[in-house]
Coordinates of C-alpha atoms and ligand atoms in Angstrom, one line a residue:
M1 CA 139.8 119.0 106.6
E2 CA 141.3 116.4 104.3
V3 CA 142.8 113.1 105.7
E4 CA 145.3 110.8 104.0
N5 CA 145.5 107.0 103.9
K6 CA 142.5 106.6 106.2
H7 CA 139.7 104.1 105.8
F8 CA 136.1 103.6 106.6
I9 CA 133.5 100.8 106.6
I10 CA 129.8 101.2 106.8
H11 CA 127.7 98.2 107.9
T12 CA 124.1 98.8 106.7
Y13 CA 121.1 97.0 108.1
G14 CA 117.5 97.2 107.0
C15 CA 115.7 98.8 104.1
Q16 CA 116.7 100.7 100.9
M17 CA 116.3 104.0 102.7
N18 CA 119.3 103.0 104.9
V19 CA 121.2 101.9 101.8
H20 CA 120.6 105.3 100.4
D21 CA 121.7 107.1 103.6
S22 CA 124.9 104.9 103.6
E23 CA 125.7 106.0 100.0
I24 CA 125.5 109.6 101.2
L25 CA 127.6 108.9 104.3
A26 CA 130.2 107.2 102.1
G27 CA 130.1 110.1 99.7
M28 CA 130.8 112.6 102.5
L29 CA 133.6 110.5 104.0
G30 CA 135.1 110.1 100.5
Q31 CA 135.1 113.9 100.2
M32 CA 137.0 114.2 103.5
G33 CA 139.6 111.9 102.0
Y34 CA 138.7 108.6 103.6
S35 CA 138.6 105.5 101.3
Q36 CA 136.3 102.5 101.7
T37 CA 137.7 99.2 102.9
S38 CA 136.3 95.8 103.5
K39 CA 138.8 94.9 106.3
E40 CA 137.7 96.0 109.8
E41 CA 141.3 95.9 111.1
E42 CA 142.3 98.5 108.5
A43 CA 139.4 100.9 109.3
D44 CA 139.7 104.2 111.1
I45 CA 135.9 104.7 111.1
I46 CA 133.3 102.0 111.4
L47 CA 129.7 103.1 111.1
I48 CA 126.7 100.9 111.8
N49 CA 123.6 102.1 110.0
T50 CA 120.8 100.5 112.0
C51 CA 117.3 99.2 111.5
T52 CA 114.6 98.9 114.2
I53 CA 111.6 97.7 112.2
R54 CA 111.5 94.4 114.1
D55 CA 113.2 93.1 117.2
K56 CA 115.4 90.7 115.2
A57 CA 117.0 93.6 113.3
E58 CA 117.8 95.3 116.6
Q59 CA 119.4 92.2 118.1
K60 CA 121.6 91.8 115.1
V61 CA 123.0 95.3 115.6
F62 CA 123.6 94.8 119.3
G63 CA 125.5 91.6 118.4
K64 CA 127.7 93.5 115.9
L65 CA 128.3 96.3 118.4
G66 CA 129.4 93.8 121.1
A67 CA 131.8 92.2 118.6
L68 CA 133.5 95.6 117.9
K69 CA 134.4 96.2 121.5
K70 CA 137.6 94.1 121.3
L71 CA 138.8 95.9 118.1
K72 CA 138.3 99.3 119.8
E73 CA 140.4 98.1 122.7
E74 CA 143.2 97.1 120.4
K75 CA 142.9 100.3 118.4
P76 CA 141.7 103.2 120.6
N77 CA 141.8 105.8 117.8
L78 CA 139.2 103.9 115.9
I79 CA 135.9 105.8 115.6
V80 CA 132.9 103.6 116.2
G81 CA 129.6 105.2 115.1
I82 CA 125.9 104.3 115.2
C83 CA 123.3 105.9 113.1
G84 CA 120.0 105.0 111.5
C85 CA 116.6 104.2 113.0
M86 CA 117.7 102.7 116.3
S87 CA 119.5 105.9 117.4
Q88 CA 116.3 107.8 116.8
Q89 CA 114.7 105.9 119.7
E90 CA 115.4 107.6 123.0
E91 CA 115.7 104.5 125.2
V92 CA 117.9 102.7 122.7
A93 CA 120.1 105.7 122.3
E94 CA 120.4 106.0 126.1
K95 CA 121.3 102.3 126.4
I96 CA 124.1 102.6 123.8
K97 CA 125.4 105.8 125.5
K98 CA 125.6 104.1 128.9
S99 CA 126.4 100.5 128.2
Y100 CA 128.4 100.6 125.1
R101 CA 131.2 103.0 126.1
H102 CA 133.3 102.1 123.0
V103 CA 130.8 103.9 120.8
D104 CA 132.2 107.4 120.0
L105 CA 129.5 108.7 117.8
L106 CA 125.7 108.4 117.7
F107 CA 123.5 110.3 115.3
G108 CA 119.9 110.2 114.1
T109 CA 118.2 109.9 110.7
H110 CA 117.8 113.6 110.4
N111 CA 121.5 114.4 111.1
V112 CA 123.1 112.5 108.3
H113 CA 124.3 115.7 106.5
Q114 CA 126.3 116.7 109.6
L115 CA 128.7 113.7 109.5
P116 CA 131.8 115.7 108.6
E117 CA 131.5 118.2 111.4
M118 CA 130.7 115.4 113.9
I119 CA 133.9 113.5 112.9
K120 CA 135.9 116.7 113.2
K121 CA 134.6 117.3 116.7
I122 CA 135.7 113.8 117.7
L123 CA 139.1 114.1 116.2
F124 CA 139.9 117.6 117.5
N125 CA 138.1 117.6 120.9
N126 CA 138.6 113.9 121.6
E127 CA 135.1 113.6 122.9
R128 CA 132.1 111.4 122.3
V129 CA 129.5 113.0 120.0
F130 CA 125.7 112.4 120.2
E131 CA 123.6 114.3 117.8
I132 CA 119.9 113.4 117.5
W133 CA 117.3 115.8 116.1
E134 CA 113.9 114.8 117.2
K135 CA 112.3 116.5 114.3
E136 CA 113.1 116.3 110.6
G137 CA 114.6 119.4 108.9
E138 CA 114.2 120.5 105.3
V139 CA 115.2 118.0 102.6
V140 CA 119.0 118.6 102.1
E141 CA 120.0 118.5 98.4
G142 CA 123.4 118.4 96.8
L143 CA 125.2 116.0 99.3
P144 CA 127.8 113.8 97.6
Q145 CA 126.6 110.2 97.1
Q146 CA 128.8 107.2 96.5
R147 CA 126.9 104.8 94.3
N148 CA 128.2 101.5 93.1
E149 CA 128.4 101.4 89.4
G150 CA 125.7 99.3 87.8
V151 CA 122.6 99.0 85.7
S152 CA 120.1 99.9 88.3
A153 CA 119.9 102.9 90.7
W154 CA 117.7 104.0 93.6
V155 CA 116.3 107.5 93.5
T156 CA 114.7 108.8 96.7
I157 CA 111.6 110.8 96.1
T158 CA 110.0 111.1 99.6
Y159 CA 111.4 110.9 103.1
G160 CA 109.4 109.9 106.2
C161 CA 105.8 108.6 106.6
N162 CA 102.6 110.1 107.8
N163 CA 100.5 106.9 107.9
F164 CA 101.0 105.7 111.4
C165 CA 100.1 102.1 110.8
T166 CA 99.7 101.0 114.4
Y167 CA 102.4 98.4 114.3
C168 CA 105.1 100.5 112.6
I169 CA 108.0 102.4 114.1
V170 CA 108.9 104.2 110.8
P171 CA 106.9 107.4 111.3
Y172 CA 108.6 107.9 114.7
V173 CA 112.1 107.4 113.5
R174 CA 111.9 108.8 110.0
G175 CA 109.7 111.8 110.7
R176 CA 106.9 113.4 108.6
E177 CA 106.6 113.0 104.9
R178 CA 108.7 115.3 102.8
S179 CA 108.9 115.2 99.0
R180 CA 111.9 116.1 96.9
K181 CA 111.3 118.7 94.3
P182 CA 110.5 117.3 90.8
E183 CA 113.3 119.2 89.2
D184 CA 115.9 117.7 91.6
I185 CA 114.6 114.2 90.8
V186 CA 114.5 114.8 87.1
E187 CA 118.1 116.2 87.2
E188 CA 119.4 113.2 89.2
T189 CA 117.7 110.8 86.9
K190 CA 119.2 112.5 83.8
R191 CA 122.6 112.3 85.4
L192 CA 122.2 108.6 86.2
A193 CA 121.2 108.0 82.5
S194 CA 124.3 109.8 81.4
E195 CA 126.4 107.6 83.7
G196 CA 125.0 104.5 82.0
F197 CA 122.2 103.4 84.4
K198 CA 119.3 101.8 82.6
E199 CA 116.8 101.4 85.4
I200 CA 115.7 103.6 88.3
T201 CA 113.6 102.6 91.4
L202 CA 111.8 105.5 92.9
L203 CA 112.1 105.2 96.7
G204 CA 109.8 106.3 99.5
Q205 CA 107.9 104.8 102.4
N206 CA 104.8 105.7 100.5
V207 CA 105.6 106.9 97.0
N208 CA 101.9 107.4 96.2
S209 CA 101.6 110.3 98.5
Y210 CA 104.5 112.1 96.7
G211 CA 103.7 115.8 96.3
K212 CA 101.0 116.0 98.9
D213 CA 103.2 118.6 100.8
F214 CA 103.5 120.8 97.7
D215 CA 101.5 124.0 97.3
E216 CA 100.9 123.4 93.6
S217 CA 99.2 120.2 92.4
Y218 CA 101.8 117.8 91.2
D219 CA 101.6 114.1 92.2
F220 CA 103.3 110.8 91.8
A221 CA 101.6 110.2 88.5
D222 CA 102.8 113.6 87.2
L223 CA 106.4 112.7 88.2
I224 CA 106.2 109.4 86.4
K225 CA 105.1 111.2 83.2
D226 CA 108.1 113.5 83.4
L227 CA 110.6 110.7 84.1
D228 CA 109.2 108.6 81.3
D229 CA 110.7 110.9 78.7
I230 CA 114.3 110.7 80.0
E231 CA 116.4 109.2 77.3
G232 CA 118.7 106.3 78.3
I233 CA 116.5 105.1 81.2
E234 CA 114.7 102.0 80.0
R235 CA 112.8 100.9 83.1
I236 CA 111.2 102.7 86.0
R237 CA 110.2 100.9 89.3
Y238 CA 109.0 102.3 92.6
M239 CA 108.8 101.2 96.2
T240 CA 106.6 101.2 98.3
S241 CA 103.1 102.1 97.4
H242 CA 100.2 102.2 99.8
P243 CA 97.1 100.5 98.4
R244 CA 94.9 103.3 99.9
D245 CA 96.5 106.0 97.8
F246 CA 96.7 104.1 94.5
T247 CA 94.5 106.3 92.4
D248 CA 92.8 105.5 89.1
K249 CA 94.9 108.3 87.6
L250 CA 98.0 106.5 88.7
V251 CA 96.8 103.1 87.3
D252 CA 96.1 104.9 84.0
V253 CA 99.5 106.7 83.8
I254 CA 101.3 103.5 84.6
A255 CA 99.3 101.5 82.0
N256 CA 100.2 104.1 79.4
S257 CA 103.8 104.6 80.3
K258 CA 106.6 103.3 78.1
K259 CA 108.9 102.5 80.9
V260 CA 107.1 101.7 84.2
C261 CA 107.5 98.0 84.9
N262 CA 104.6 95.5 85.2
H263 CA 105.3 94.9 88.8
F264 CA 103.1 96.1 91.6
H265 CA 104.4 95.8 95.2
L266 CA 101.2 96.4 97.2
P267 CA 101.6 95.6 100.9
V268 CA 98.3 94.3 102.1
Q269 CA 99.5 93.2 105.6
A270 CA 96.4 91.2 106.5
G271 CA 93.2 89.7 105.0
S272 CA 90.8 90.4 107.8
N273 CA 88.9 93.6 107.9
T274 CA 89.0 93.7 111.7
V275 CA 92.8 93.4 111.7
L276 CA 93.2 95.9 108.9
K277 CA 91.1 98.4 110.9
K278 CA 93.2 97.9 114.0
M279 CA 96.3 98.3 111.9
N280 CA 95.0 101.7 110.7
R281 CA 95.6 100.7 107.1
G282 CA 92.8 102.8 105.6
Y283 CA 91.3 100.2 103.2
T284 CA 89.2 97.1 103.5
R285 CA 89.9 93.6 102.0
E286 CA 87.2 94.3 99.4
E287 CA 88.8 97.6 98.4
Y288 CA 92.2 96.0 98.1
L289 CA 90.7 93.2 95.9
E290 CA 89.0 95.8 93.7
L291 CA 92.3 97.6 93.2
V292 CA 94.1 94.4 92.2
G293 CA 91.3 93.7 89.8
K294 CA 91.6 97.1 88.2
I295 CA 95.4 96.7 87.8
K296 CA 95.1 93.3 86.3
K297 CA 92.5 94.5 83.9
S298 CA 94.4 97.6 82.7
M299 CA 97.9 96.1 82.5
G300 CA 97.6 92.6 81.0
H301 CA 100.5 90.5 82.3
V302 CA 101.5 91.8 85.7
A303 CA 103.2 90.6 88.9
I304 CA 101.7 91.5 92.2
T305 CA 103.8 91.1 95.3
T306 CA 103.0 92.1 98.9
D307 CA 104.0 92.3 102.6
L308 CA 102.1 90.3 105.2
I309 CA 102.1 90.3 109.0
V310 CA 100.9 87.4 111.0
G311 CA 100.1 87.5 114.7
F312 CA 99.0 91.2 115.0
P313 CA 97.4 91.7 118.5
G314 CA 94.0 90.1 118.6
E315 CA 94.4 88.2 115.4
T316 CA 92.2 85.1 115.8
E317 CA 92.5 81.8 113.8
E318 CA 89.6 83.1 111.8
D319 CA 91.4 86.4 111.0
F320 CA 94.4 84.4 110.0
Q321 CA 92.3 82.2 107.8
A322 CA 91.1 85.4 106.0
T323 CA 94.8 86.2 105.2
L324 CA 95.3 82.8 103.8
D325 CA 92.1 83.1 101.7
L326 CA 93.2 86.5 100.4
V327 CA 96.6 85.1 99.4
S328 CA 94.8 82.3 97.5
Q329 CA 92.5 84.7 95.9
V330 CA 95.0 87.3 94.7
R331 CA 97.7 84.7 94.0
F332 CA 100.7 87.0 94.7
D333 CA 103.8 86.3 92.8
S334 CA 105.8 86.5 96.0
A335 CA 105.4 88.0 99.5
F336 CA 107.6 89.3 102.3
T337 CA 106.1 87.6 105.4
F338 CA 106.7 88.7 109.0
A339 CA 105.7 87.7 112.5
Y340 CA 104.4 90.8 114.3
S341 CA 107.1 92.3 116.5
P342 CA 106.0 94.8 119.2
R343 CA 107.8 98.1 118.9
T344 CA 107.9 100.3 121.9
G345 CA 106.1 103.6 121.4
T346 CA 103.7 102.3 118.8
P347 CA 99.9 101.8 119.6
A348 CA 99.9 98.1 118.8
A349 CA 102.6 97.3 121.3
K350 CA 100.1 98.4 124.0
M351 CA 97.2 96.5 122.7
E352 CA 95.8 93.7 124.7
E353 CA 95.6 90.1 123.4
Q354 CA 99.1 89.9 122.1
V355 CA 99.4 86.6 120.2
R356 CA 101.6 83.9 121.6
K357 CA 105.0 83.3 120.0
E358 CA 104.1 79.7 119.1
D359 CA 101.0 80.8 117.3
K360 CA 102.8 83.4 115.4
S361 CA 105.4 80.9 114.3
R362 CA 102.9 78.3 113.3
R363 CA 100.9 80.9 111.3
L364 CA 104.0 82.2 109.6
T365 CA 105.0 78.7 108.5
A366 CA 101.6 78.0 107.1
L367 CA 101.6 81.3 105.2
I368 CA 105.0 80.8 103.8
D369 CA 104.1 77.3 102.6
L370 CA 101.0 78.5 100.9
Q371 CA 102.8 81.5 99.2
N372 CA 105.8 79.3 98.1
Q373 CA 103.4 76.9 96.5
I374 CA 101.6 79.7 94.6
S375 CA 104.9 81.4 93.6
K376 CA 106.1 78.1 92.1
E377 CA 102.8 77.5 90.3
I378 CA 102.9 80.9 88.7
N379 CA 106.5 80.5 87.6
E380 CA 105.7 77.1 86.1
G381 CA 102.4 78.0 84.6
S382 CA 103.1 81.5 83.2
Y383 CA 106.8 81.6 82.7
L384 CA 108.2 78.1 81.8
G385 CA 108.6 77.7 78.1
N386 CA 107.9 81.3 77.3
T387 CA 110.3 84.1 76.3
F388 CA 110.7 87.4 78.2
T389 CA 112.7 90.6 77.9
V390 CA 115.4 90.7 80.7
L391 CA 117.5 93.7 81.7
V392 CA 120.9 92.1 82.2
E393 CA 122.5 93.2 85.6
G394 CA 125.7 91.1 85.6
P395 CA 127.1 87.7 86.4
S396 CA 124.8 85.4 88.3
K397 CA 125.6 85.2 92.0
N398 CA 125.5 81.4 92.3
N399 CA 127.1 80.5 89.0
P400 CA 129.5 83.0 87.3
D401 CA 129.1 81.2 84.0
F402 CA 125.5 82.5 83.9
L403 CA 124.2 86.0 83.7
S404 CA 121.4 87.4 85.7
G405 CA 118.7 90.0 85.3
R406 CA 115.1 90.7 85.8
T407 CA 111.9 90.6 83.8
T408 CA 109.7 93.7 83.8
T409 CA 107.6 91.7 86.3
N410 CA 110.7 91.6 88.6
K411 CA 111.4 87.9 88.3
L412 CA 115.0 87.1 88.8
V413 CA 116.3 85.1 85.8
N414 CA 119.7 83.3 85.6
F415 CA 120.6 82.5 82.1
S416 CA 123.3 81.3 79.7
A417 CA 124.4 83.3 76.8
P418 CA 127.1 82.8 74.1
S419 CA 129.2 85.8 75.3
N420 CA 128.7 87.3 78.8
E421 CA 130.2 90.7 79.5
S422 CA 128.9 92.6 76.5
L423 CA 125.3 92.0 77.4
V424 CA 125.4 93.7 80.8
G425 CA 123.1 96.7 80.7
Q426 CA 121.2 95.5 77.7
I427 CA 117.7 94.2 77.4
V428 CA 117.7 90.7 75.9
K429 CA 115.2 88.0 75.2
V430 CA 115.4 85.0 77.4
K431 CA 113.5 81.7 77.1
I432 CA 112.7 80.2 80.4
I433 CA 113.7 76.5 80.7
E434 CA 113.3 75.9 84.4
A435 CA 111.0 77.5 86.9
Q436 CA 111.8 77.5 90.6
T437 CA 110.1 79.2 93.6
W438 CA 112.4 82.2 93.8
S439 CA 113.9 82.4 90.4
L440 CA 113.9 81.3 86.8
L441 CA 116.5 79.6 84.7
G442 CA 116.8 80.4 81.0
E443 CA 118.8 80.8 77.9
V444 CA 119.2 83.8 75.7
V445 CA 117.3 83.9 72.4
L446 CA 119.3 85.7 69.7
Ligands
5AD501 N1 106.3 93.7 113.0 C1 106.3 92.9 111.9 N2 106.4 93.4 110.7 C2 106.5 94.8 110.5 N3 106.5 95.5 109.4 C3 106.6 96.8 109.8 N4 106.5 96.9 111.2 C4 106.4 95.6 111.6 C5 106.3 95.1 112.9 N5 106.3 95.8 114.0 C6 106.6 95.0 108.1 C7 105.4 95.5 107.2 C8 106.0 96.5 106.3 C9 107.4 95.9 106.1 C10 108.4 96.8 105.6 O1 107.7 95.5 107.4 O2 104.9 94.4 106.5 O3 105.3 96.6 105.1
SF4_502 FE1 105.1 101.9 108.3 FE2 102.6 102.1 107.4 FE3 104.4 104.1 106.9 FE4 104.7 101.7 105.7 S1 102.9 103.1 105.4 S2 106.3 102.9 106.7 S3 104.0 100.3 107.3 S4 103.6 103.5 108.9

């Protein structure tokens, strides 16, 4: 089936995994003849790729869905579709089916590859289509993917998660861990290099457990070694790693790699051993600190960033203080901070002693204040006045006269340069002349 002069929009919420799925969905729609548009009134298909990690994410999607009702009334042939993590939850899927009658299509995270047949069903049979596999299938390779051109690309290496942290919905909506074959990842990376990409970020809920599902022994460290040799790729990043699975071998391989960046995103979640245990994180505060020490020792100048949750059930003021103490001790470069949000179906949602909303907010504010202060101090103390290599990504978002890029430690740098365009995709030296909490300002050094 090939359509003509038809358009689609995909609204993507949530994490990079969803961004990746949206690129595949866009690729398949492109192959069917649909072209992308940014105007809703021009669209024949509107897909909402949803996130359910916290309640706020879900509310945003319901808001968006409500707003589309009027458009569907005006344009009955419009296909409104919902996919992503929310559709994978039974009660949410039921609610959408029943109460949002303007939704024509609902499919789960394991059904992405079936989009073309689902669209055909709607068009030819004029019926609503709901397709949600509860269980993941094999990794599907070879689907078309519509990537935006650029300097930096995401490469998925694992799907799903086996960790079952007690607060987290991901293992329920994304299924068990599955690793892509090394040869498929290497081939994709070579292709990206030949298309001009300079940086790849290896993507998975827990990249460190890459390869655990293989019969032969081949792990994340082995994959990095193989990718390190690919010509044209200058930098390798990865997201997200679990502190429990960060082996000495991996620290060693990263320290000796030519291309892996000096940035470690190591979500710690909490500083109290009692809370870490209840979260089922699989490490203690002391083990986490030991890992950070090992990394700092073997890598020289590094940036360490993290994810933190406040207000996990049963978290006392003392537990929270332990998180603040840990933050002060590690001195993270930056942190994603969250108030705990109960997710139906996860063990933590059923735990007693849920923390009051006011306490969560107060703790979150205190944590953000402390982290912001540390981020600024690090940027002023270690970056201001010094020169760093920056991979130039393009014009700065806030000021088109400036370029922007990142240091290997993942600091965002906006900087001035004599001539702009020709530097995109290059690694240049930038002297930092102003340090802010979230970014750095600099000028290129020729
Ligand atoms: N409530 C708050 N934050 C959460 N995260 C995951 N689940 C929840 C939840 N229920 C956070 C964790 C994780 C990040 C992606 O989102 O910090 O690392
Ligand atoms: Fe969720 Fe834990 Fe898996 Fe991360 S490791 S996706 S926090 S269950």
